Coordinates of C-alpha atoms and ligand atoms in Angstrom, one line a residue:
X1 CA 21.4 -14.6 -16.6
X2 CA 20.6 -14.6 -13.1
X3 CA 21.9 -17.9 -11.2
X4 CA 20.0 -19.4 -8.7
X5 CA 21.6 -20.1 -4.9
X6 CA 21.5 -23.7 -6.4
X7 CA 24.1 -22.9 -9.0
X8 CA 27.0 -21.3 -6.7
X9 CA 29.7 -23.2 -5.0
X10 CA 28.7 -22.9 -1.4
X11 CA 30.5 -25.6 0.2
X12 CA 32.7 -24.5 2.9
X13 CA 32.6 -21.1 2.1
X14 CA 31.3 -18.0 3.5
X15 CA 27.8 -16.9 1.8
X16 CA 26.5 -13.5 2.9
X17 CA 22.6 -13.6 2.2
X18 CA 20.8 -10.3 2.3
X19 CA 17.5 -11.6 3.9
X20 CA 14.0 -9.2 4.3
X21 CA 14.0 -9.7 7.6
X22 CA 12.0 -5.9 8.4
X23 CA 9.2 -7.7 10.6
X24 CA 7.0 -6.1 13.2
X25 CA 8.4 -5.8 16.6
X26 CA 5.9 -5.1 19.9
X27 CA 6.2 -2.0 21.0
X28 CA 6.8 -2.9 24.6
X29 CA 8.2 -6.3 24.7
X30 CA 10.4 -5.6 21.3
X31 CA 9.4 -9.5 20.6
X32 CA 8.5 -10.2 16.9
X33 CA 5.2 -9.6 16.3
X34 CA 5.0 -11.5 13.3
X35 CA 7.6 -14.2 12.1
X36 CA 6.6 -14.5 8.4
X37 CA 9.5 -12.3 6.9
X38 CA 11.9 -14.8 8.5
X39 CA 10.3 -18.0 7.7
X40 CA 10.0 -16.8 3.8
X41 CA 13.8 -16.7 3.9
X42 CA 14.4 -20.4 6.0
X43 CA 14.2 -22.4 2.6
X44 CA 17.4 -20.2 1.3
X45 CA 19.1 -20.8 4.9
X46 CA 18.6 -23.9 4.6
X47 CA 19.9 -24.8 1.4
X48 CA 23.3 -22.9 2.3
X49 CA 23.8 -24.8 5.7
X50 CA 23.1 -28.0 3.7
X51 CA 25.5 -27.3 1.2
X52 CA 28.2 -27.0 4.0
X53 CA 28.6 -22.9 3.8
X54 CA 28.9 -20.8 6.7
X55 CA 25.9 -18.3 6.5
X56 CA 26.6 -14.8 7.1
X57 CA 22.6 -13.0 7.7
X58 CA 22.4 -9.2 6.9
X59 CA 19.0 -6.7 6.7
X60 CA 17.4 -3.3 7.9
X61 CA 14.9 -3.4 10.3
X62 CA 12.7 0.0 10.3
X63 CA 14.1 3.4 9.4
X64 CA 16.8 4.1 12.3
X65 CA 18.3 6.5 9.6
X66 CA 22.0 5.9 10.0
X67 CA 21.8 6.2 13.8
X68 CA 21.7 3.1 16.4
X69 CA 18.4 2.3 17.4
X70 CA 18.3 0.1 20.3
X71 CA 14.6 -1.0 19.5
X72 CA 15.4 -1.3 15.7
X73 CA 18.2 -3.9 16.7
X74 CA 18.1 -7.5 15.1
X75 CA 18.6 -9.4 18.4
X76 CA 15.0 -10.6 19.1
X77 CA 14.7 -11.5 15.3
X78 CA 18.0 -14.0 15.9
X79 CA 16.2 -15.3 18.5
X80 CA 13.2 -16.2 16.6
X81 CA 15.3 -17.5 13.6
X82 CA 17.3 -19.7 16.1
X83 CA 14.1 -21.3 17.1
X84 CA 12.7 -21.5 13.5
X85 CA 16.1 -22.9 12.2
X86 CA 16.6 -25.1 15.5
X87 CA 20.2 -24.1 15.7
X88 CA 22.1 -21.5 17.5
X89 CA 22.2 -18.4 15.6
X90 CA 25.5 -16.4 16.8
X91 CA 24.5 -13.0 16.8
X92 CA 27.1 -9.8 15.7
X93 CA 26.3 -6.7 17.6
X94 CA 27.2 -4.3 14.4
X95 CA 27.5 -4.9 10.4
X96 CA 30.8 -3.9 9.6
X97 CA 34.1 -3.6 11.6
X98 CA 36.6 -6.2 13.4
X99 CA 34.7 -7.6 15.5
X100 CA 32.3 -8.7 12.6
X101 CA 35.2 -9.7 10.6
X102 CA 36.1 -11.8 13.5
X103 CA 33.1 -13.9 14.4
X104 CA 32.9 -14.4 9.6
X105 CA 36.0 -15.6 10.1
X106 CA 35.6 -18.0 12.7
X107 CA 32.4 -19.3 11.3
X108 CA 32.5 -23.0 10.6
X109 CA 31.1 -24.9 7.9
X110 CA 26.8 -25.0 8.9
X111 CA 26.7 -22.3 11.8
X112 CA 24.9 -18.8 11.0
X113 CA 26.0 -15.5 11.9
X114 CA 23.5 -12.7 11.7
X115 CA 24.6 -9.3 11.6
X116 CA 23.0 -6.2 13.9
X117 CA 20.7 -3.7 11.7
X118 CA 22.5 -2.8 8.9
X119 CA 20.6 0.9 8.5
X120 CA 22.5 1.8 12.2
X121 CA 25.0 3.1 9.9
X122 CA 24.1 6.0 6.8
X123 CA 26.4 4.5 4.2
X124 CA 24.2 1.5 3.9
X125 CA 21.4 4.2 2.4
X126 CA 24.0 6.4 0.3
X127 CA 25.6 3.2 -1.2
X128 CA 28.7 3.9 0.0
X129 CA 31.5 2.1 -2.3
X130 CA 33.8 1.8 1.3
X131 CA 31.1 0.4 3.6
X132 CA 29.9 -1.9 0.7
X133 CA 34.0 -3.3 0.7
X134 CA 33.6 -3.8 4.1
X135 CA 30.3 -6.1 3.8
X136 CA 31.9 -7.5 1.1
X137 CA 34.7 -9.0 2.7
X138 CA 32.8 -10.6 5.0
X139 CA 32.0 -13.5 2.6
X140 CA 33.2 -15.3 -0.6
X141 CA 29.7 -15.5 -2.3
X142 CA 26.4 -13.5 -2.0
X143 CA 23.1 -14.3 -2.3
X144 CA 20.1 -11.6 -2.5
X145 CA 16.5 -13.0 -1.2
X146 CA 14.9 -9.9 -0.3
X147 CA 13.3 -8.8 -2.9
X148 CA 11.1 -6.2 -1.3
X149 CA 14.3 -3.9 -1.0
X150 CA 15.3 -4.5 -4.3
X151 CA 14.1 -1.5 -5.8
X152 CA 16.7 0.4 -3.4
X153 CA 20.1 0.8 -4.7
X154 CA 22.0 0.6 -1.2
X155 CA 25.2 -1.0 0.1
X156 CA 23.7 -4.9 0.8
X157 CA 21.7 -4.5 -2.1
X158 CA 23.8 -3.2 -5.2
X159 CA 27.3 -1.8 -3.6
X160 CA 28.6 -4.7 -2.5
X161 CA 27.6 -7.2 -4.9
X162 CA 30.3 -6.5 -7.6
X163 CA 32.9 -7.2 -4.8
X164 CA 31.8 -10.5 -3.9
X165 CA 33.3 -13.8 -6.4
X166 CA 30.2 -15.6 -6.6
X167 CA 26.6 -14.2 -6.6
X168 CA 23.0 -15.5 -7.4
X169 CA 19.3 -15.2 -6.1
X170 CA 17.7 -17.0 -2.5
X171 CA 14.7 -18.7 -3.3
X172 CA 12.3 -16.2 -2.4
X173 CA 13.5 -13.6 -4.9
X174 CA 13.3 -16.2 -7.6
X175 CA 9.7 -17.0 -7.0
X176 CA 9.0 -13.3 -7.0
X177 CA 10.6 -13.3 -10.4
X178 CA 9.0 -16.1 -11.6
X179 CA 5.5 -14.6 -10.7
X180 CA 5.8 -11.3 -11.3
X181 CA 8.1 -11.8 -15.0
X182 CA 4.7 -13.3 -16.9
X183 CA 2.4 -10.4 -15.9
X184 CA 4.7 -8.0 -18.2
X185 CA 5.8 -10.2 -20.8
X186 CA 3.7 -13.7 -21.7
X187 CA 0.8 -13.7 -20.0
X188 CA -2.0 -16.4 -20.7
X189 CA -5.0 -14.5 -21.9
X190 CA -7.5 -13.3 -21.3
X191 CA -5.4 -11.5 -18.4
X192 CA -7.2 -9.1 -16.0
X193 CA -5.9 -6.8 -13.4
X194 CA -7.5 -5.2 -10.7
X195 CA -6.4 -1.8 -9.1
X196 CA -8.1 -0.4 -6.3
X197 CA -6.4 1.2 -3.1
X198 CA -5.9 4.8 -1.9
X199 CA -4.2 7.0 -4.6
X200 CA -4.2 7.4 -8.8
X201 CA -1.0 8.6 -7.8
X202 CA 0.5 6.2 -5.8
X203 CA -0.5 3.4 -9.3
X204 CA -1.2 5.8 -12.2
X205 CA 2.3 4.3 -13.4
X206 CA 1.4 0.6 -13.1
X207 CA -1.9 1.6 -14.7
X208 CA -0.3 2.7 -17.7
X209 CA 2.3 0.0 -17.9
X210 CA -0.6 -2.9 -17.7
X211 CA -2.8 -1.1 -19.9
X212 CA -1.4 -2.1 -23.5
X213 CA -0.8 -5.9 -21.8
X214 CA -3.7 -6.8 -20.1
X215 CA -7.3 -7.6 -21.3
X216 CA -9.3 -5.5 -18.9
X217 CA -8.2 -2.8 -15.9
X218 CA -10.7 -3.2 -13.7
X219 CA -10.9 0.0 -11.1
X220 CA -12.2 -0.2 -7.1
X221 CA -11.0 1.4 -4.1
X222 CA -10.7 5.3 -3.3
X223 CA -8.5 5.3 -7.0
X224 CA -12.1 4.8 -8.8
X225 CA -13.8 8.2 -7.6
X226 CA -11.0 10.1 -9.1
X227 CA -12.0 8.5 -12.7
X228 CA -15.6 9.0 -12.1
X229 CA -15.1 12.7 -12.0
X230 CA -12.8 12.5 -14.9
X231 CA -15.7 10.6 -17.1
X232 CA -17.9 13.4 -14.8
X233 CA -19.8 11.4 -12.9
X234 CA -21.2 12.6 -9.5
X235 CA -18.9 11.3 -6.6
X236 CA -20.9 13.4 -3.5
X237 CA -18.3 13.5 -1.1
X238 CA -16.2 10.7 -1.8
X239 CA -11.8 11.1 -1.8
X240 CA -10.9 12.8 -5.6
X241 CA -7.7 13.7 -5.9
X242 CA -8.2 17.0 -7.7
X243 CA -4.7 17.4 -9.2
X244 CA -4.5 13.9 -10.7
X245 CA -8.5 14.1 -12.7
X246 CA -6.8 15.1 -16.1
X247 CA -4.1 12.4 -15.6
X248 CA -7.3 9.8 -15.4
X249 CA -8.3 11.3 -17.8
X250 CA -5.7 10.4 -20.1
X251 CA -5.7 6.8 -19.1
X252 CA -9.2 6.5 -19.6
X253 CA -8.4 8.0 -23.0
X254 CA -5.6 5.9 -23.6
X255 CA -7.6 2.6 -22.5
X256 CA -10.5 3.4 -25.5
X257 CA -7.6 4.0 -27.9
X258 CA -5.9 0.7 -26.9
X259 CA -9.3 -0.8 -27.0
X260 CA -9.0 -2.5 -23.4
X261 CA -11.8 -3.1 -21.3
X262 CA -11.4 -0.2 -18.1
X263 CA -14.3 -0.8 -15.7
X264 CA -15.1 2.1 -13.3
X265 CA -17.7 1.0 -10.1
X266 CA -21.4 0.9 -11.0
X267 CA -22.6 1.4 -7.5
X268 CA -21.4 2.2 -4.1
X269 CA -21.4 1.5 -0.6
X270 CA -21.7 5.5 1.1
X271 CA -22.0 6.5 4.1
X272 CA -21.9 10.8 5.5
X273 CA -18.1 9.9 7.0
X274 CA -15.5 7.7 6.5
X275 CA -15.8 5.0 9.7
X276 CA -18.0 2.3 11.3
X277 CA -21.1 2.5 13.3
X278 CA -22.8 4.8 10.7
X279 CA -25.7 4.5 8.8
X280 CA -24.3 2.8 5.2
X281 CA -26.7 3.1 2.2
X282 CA -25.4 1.3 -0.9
X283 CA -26.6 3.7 -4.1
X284 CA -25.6 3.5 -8.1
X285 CA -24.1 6.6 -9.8
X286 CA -24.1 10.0 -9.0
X287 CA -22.8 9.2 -5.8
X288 CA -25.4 12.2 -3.6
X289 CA -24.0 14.6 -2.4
X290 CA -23.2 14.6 1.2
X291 CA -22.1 10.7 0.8
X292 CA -19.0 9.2 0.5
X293 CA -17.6 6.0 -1.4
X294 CA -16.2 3.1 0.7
X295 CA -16.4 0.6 -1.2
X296 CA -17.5 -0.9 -4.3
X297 CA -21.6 -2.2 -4.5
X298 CA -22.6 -5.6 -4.9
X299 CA -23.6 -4.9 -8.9
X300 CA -19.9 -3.8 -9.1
X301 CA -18.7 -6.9 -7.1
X302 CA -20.8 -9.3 -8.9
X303 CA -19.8 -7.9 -12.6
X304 CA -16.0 -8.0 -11.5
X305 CA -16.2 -11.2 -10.4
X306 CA -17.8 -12.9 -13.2
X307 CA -15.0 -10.6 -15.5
X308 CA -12.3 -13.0 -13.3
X309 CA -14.2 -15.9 -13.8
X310 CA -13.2 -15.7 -17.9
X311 CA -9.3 -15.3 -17.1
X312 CA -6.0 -16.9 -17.7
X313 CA -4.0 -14.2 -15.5
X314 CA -4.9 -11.9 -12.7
X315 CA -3.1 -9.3 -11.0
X316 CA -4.5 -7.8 -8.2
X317 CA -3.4 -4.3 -6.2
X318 CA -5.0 -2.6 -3.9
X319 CA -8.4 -3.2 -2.0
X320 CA -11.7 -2.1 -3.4
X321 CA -12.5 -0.3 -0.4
X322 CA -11.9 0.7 3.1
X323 CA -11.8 -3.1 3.9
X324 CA -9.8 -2.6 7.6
X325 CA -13.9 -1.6 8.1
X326 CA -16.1 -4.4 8.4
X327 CA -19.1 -2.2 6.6
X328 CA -17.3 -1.6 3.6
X329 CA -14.6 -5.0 3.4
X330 CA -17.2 -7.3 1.2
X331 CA -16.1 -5.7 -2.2
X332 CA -12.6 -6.8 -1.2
X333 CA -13.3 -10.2 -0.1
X334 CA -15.4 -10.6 -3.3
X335 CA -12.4 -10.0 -5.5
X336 CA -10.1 -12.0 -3.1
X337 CA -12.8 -14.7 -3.2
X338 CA -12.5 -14.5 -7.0
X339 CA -9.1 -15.1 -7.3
X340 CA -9.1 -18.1 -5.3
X341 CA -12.2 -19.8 -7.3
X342 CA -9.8 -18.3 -10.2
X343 CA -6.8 -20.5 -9.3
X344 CA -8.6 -23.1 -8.5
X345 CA -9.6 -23.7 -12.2
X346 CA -6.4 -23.5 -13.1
X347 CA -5.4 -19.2 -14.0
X348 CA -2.1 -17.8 -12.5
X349 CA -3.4 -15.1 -9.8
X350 CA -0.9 -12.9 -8.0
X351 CA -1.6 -10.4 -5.6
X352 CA 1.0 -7.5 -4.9
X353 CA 0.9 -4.4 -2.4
X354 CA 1.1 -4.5 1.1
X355 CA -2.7 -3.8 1.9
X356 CA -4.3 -6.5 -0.4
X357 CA -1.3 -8.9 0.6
X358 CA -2.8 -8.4 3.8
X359 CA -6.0 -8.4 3.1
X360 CA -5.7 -12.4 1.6
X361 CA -4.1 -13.2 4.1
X362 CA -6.4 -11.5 6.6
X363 CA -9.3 -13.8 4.6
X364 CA -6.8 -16.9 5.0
X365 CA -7.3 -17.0 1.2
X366 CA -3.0 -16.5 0.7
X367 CA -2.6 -20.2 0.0
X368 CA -5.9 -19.9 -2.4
X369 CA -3.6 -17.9 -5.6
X370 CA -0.7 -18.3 -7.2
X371 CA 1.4 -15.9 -5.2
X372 CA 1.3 -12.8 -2.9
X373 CA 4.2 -10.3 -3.5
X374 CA 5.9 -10.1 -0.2
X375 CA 7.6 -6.7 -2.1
X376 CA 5.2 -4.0 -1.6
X377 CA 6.9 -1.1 -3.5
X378 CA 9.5 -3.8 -5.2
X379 CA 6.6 -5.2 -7.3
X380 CA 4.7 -2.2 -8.1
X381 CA 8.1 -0.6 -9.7
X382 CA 8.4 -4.0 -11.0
X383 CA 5.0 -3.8 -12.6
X384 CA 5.4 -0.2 -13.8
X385 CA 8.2 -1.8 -16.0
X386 CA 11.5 -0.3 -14.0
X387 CA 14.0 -2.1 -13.9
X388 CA 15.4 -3.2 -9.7
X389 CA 18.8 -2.1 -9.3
X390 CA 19.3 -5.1 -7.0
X391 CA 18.0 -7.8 -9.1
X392 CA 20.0 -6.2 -12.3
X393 CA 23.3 -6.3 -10.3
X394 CA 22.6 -10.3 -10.2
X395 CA 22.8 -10.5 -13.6
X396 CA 26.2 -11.6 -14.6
X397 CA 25.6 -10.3 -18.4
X398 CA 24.6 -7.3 -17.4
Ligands
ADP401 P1 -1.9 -1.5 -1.4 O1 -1.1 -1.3 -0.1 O2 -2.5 -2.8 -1.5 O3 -1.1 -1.0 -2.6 P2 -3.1 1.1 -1.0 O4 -2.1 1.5 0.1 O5 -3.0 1.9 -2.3 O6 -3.1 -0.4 -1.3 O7 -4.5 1.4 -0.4 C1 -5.0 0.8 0.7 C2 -5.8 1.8 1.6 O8 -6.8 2.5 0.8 C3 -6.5 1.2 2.7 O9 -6.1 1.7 3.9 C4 -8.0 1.4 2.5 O10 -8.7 1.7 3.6 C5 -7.9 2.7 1.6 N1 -9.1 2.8 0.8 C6 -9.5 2.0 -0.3 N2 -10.7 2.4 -0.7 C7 -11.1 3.5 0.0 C8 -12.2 4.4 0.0 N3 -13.2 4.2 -0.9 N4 -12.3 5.4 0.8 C9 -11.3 5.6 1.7 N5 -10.2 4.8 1.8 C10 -10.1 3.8 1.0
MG402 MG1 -0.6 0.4 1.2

C-alpha cells in the first residue's frame, strides 16, 4: 500500500517533499520561464503547512552532472514559489551539509525551506547510501510528488526513503497513479490508444505492452512510415527507421494474432523537405517518391476520430505529425480535438509524453481530458509495464 500525504503524521514535524521542480529558466535573465512544475506541487505544500509541518523542498533542475552550476541553481524558482505560496520561502544554498542541517533544524512549524539543486553533487545520480543518510536526516517524514523522476533510482528518489520514519505520496504523484493505473489493468472498453511521435524505438515497448489491453493501436506521426514499409507500402521519402522495419513487423504480426484493431495512415500530408513555406500536397498511399510524410491526411484524421468517438478509454502519445509546423499540425489537433469531444461524453482520456502534453496544452485543450502526464519518460516506462523504483520504495509492503 502506498499512503497518501493525508495519512502521515505531519504535525510539527519536519517533512522533506521531493518536488518536480525542473522548469524552464530564461537564458539571460535565469527567471522561470514557465511556473507550471511549481504550481502542480502547491496543493502538496499546502497541505503540509496546514497540517503544522515544517516543509523541507528538494529537486534537480537540468543536468549540472554532479558539478555546481550557477545557472542550474534553485534560487529564482524559491522566488517564484514564495510568490505562488505568499510566504517567505527560506532558501539553502546546498542540499546536504551543516549549514542545511542548520536552517531544518531551526525550521518552525508552517515555514518552508527549499534546498539548492540537488544534482550539484554526483551522489544524488549514483544513489549514494551516505548522501541519501544525509538528506535523510534532514526530516522525520518524506513525501515523493514528482513523479516524472520516478523512474530514476537516485538518492531523493529511492536512497533516502528507507531512512526516513514516515513516508507517502504528494498529491500530484497520486493523481498520476490514479490515471495512469486503469490504462494497464481495468480499463472501460472499448479502450483506444493512439501512438504517433518521432521513433518506433523510442515506444515499440509501450506498443507491445498496450497491445494485448487495448481495443485498437491507432498509429500517426513519423512512427507510422516505419510500419508502412514493414506492410511494404511506398513511403517516398518520408523518416523509416531502417533497423527497427522487422521489429514493426512483429507488432503488426502480433496485433493480427491478438486480433486488435492496428490502424496505419491512409493518406498523407508531403511535401519535398521537412519545414514550412513549401509547397504541401496531401496524397493516399504509396507515398511518391521524392515526398515526405508530415503528417497524417484528413481521411486518416477523420477515420481516427470517429474510432475515438466509440470509446471508454484513450491514451494518447505522441503527435501525428510535425505539429510545431503550422502546415502539418491539423492531424494533431484533430486527435487532441477528439479527446476533448471524448471526455466530454463522459470516456477517461489521458495524454502522456512531453510533446503531445504540450501540444494540448498548446491547443488550450489540457483542461478538455482527463489528465496530462506531467511524467514524460515516467509514464511511458509506466505504460511499458516497468515497475518505478521511486513509487515501489513508497510501498510499505513492498
Ligand atoms: P512525445 O514527446 O509526445 O513522446 P516524440 O518525442 O516521440 O513525442 O515525438 C515528437 C516529435 O516527432 C515532434 O518533434 C514532431 O515534430 C516529430 N514528428 C512527428 N511526426 C513527424 C513526421 N511525420 N516527420 C517528422 N517529424 C515528425
Ligand atoms: Mg518528445
Amino acid at each position: 500500500m502506498i499512503r497518501s500525504i493525508e495519512q502521515l503524521d505531519l504535525a510539527g514535524k519536519r517533512v522533506f517533499v521531493r518536488v518536480d521542480f525542473n522548469v524552464p529558466l530564461d537564458k539571460k535573465t535565469a527567471a522561470v520561464k514557465d511556473d507550471s512544475r511549481i504550481r502542480a506541487s502547491l496543493p502538496t505544500i499546502r497541505h503540509a503547512l496546514g497540517k503544522k509541518a515544517k516543509v523541507i523542498l528538494a529537486s534537480h533542475l537540468g543536468r549540472p552532472d554532479g558539478k555546481v552550476v550557477p545557472e542550474l541553481s534553485l534560487e529564482n524558482v524559491g522566488a517564484r514559489l514564495s510568490q505562488l505560496l505568499g510566504q517567505d520561502v527560506i532558501f539553502a544554498d546546498d542540499c546536504v551539509g551543516d549549514g542545511v542541517r542548520k536552517l531544518a533544524g531551526d525550521l518552525r512549524e508552517g515555514q518552508v525551506l527549499l534546498l539548492e539543486n540537488l544534482r550539484f553533487h554526483p551522489e544524488e545520480e549514483k544513489n549514494d547510501d551516505e548522501f541519501a543518510r544525509q538528506l535523510a536526516a534532514l526530516a522525520e517524514a518524506y513525501v515523493n510528488d514528482a513523479f516524472g523522476t520516478a523512474h530514476r533510482a537516485h538518492a531523493s528518489t529511492v536512497g533516502m526513503v528507507k531512512h526516513v520514519p514516515q513516508r507517502g505520496a504528494g498529491f500530484l504523484m497520486l493523481s498520476e497513479l490514479k490515471h495512469l493505473q486503469p490504462l494497464l489493468k481495468g480499463a472501460r472498453r472499448p479502450y483506444v490508444a493512439i501512438l504517433g511521435g518521432a521513433k518506433v524505438s523510442d515506444k515499440i515497448k509501450v506498443i507491445d505492452n498496450l497491445m494485448t489491453r487495448v481495443d485498437a493501436l491507432l498509429i500517426g506521426g513519423a512512427m507510422a512510415y516505419t510500419f508502412m514499409s514493414a506492410r511494404g507500402i511506398g513511403v517516398g521519402s518520408s523518416r523509416v527507421e531502417k533497423d527497427k522495419v522487422e521489429v514493426a513487423r512483429r507488432a503488426l504480426e502480433k496485433a493480427k494474432q491478438s486480433r486488435v484493431e492496428l490502424l496505419l495512415p491512409v493518406d498523407h500530408v508531403v511535401a519535398r523537405e521537412p519545414k514550412g513555406g513549401v509547397d504541401t500536397r496531401t496524397v493516399d498511399d504509396p507515398i511518391p517518391e521524392g515526398f515526405m510524410g508530415l503528417d497524417i491526411g484528413p481521411k486518416t484524421a477523420a477515420s481516427y476520430v470517429e474510432r475515438i468517438g466509440r470509446t471508454a478509454t484513450v491514451f494518447w502519445n505522441g503527435p501525428m505529425g510535425m505539429f510545431e509546423v503550422s502546415e502539418y499540425a491539423a492531424g494533431t489537433r484533430a486527435i487532441a480535438q477528439a479527446l476533448a469531444h471524448a471526455t466530454a461524453r463522459g470516456a477517461m482520456t489521458v495524454v502522456g509524453g512531453g510533446d503531445s502534453a504540450a501540444a494540448v496544452v498548446e491547443m488550450g485543450l489540457a483542461d478538455q481530458v482527463t489528465h496530462v502526464s506531467t511524467g514524460g519518460g515516467a509514464s511511458l516506462e509506466f505504460l511499458e509495464g516497468r515497475e518505478l523504483p521511486g513509487v515501489k520504495v513508497l510501498d510499505d509492503q513492498a
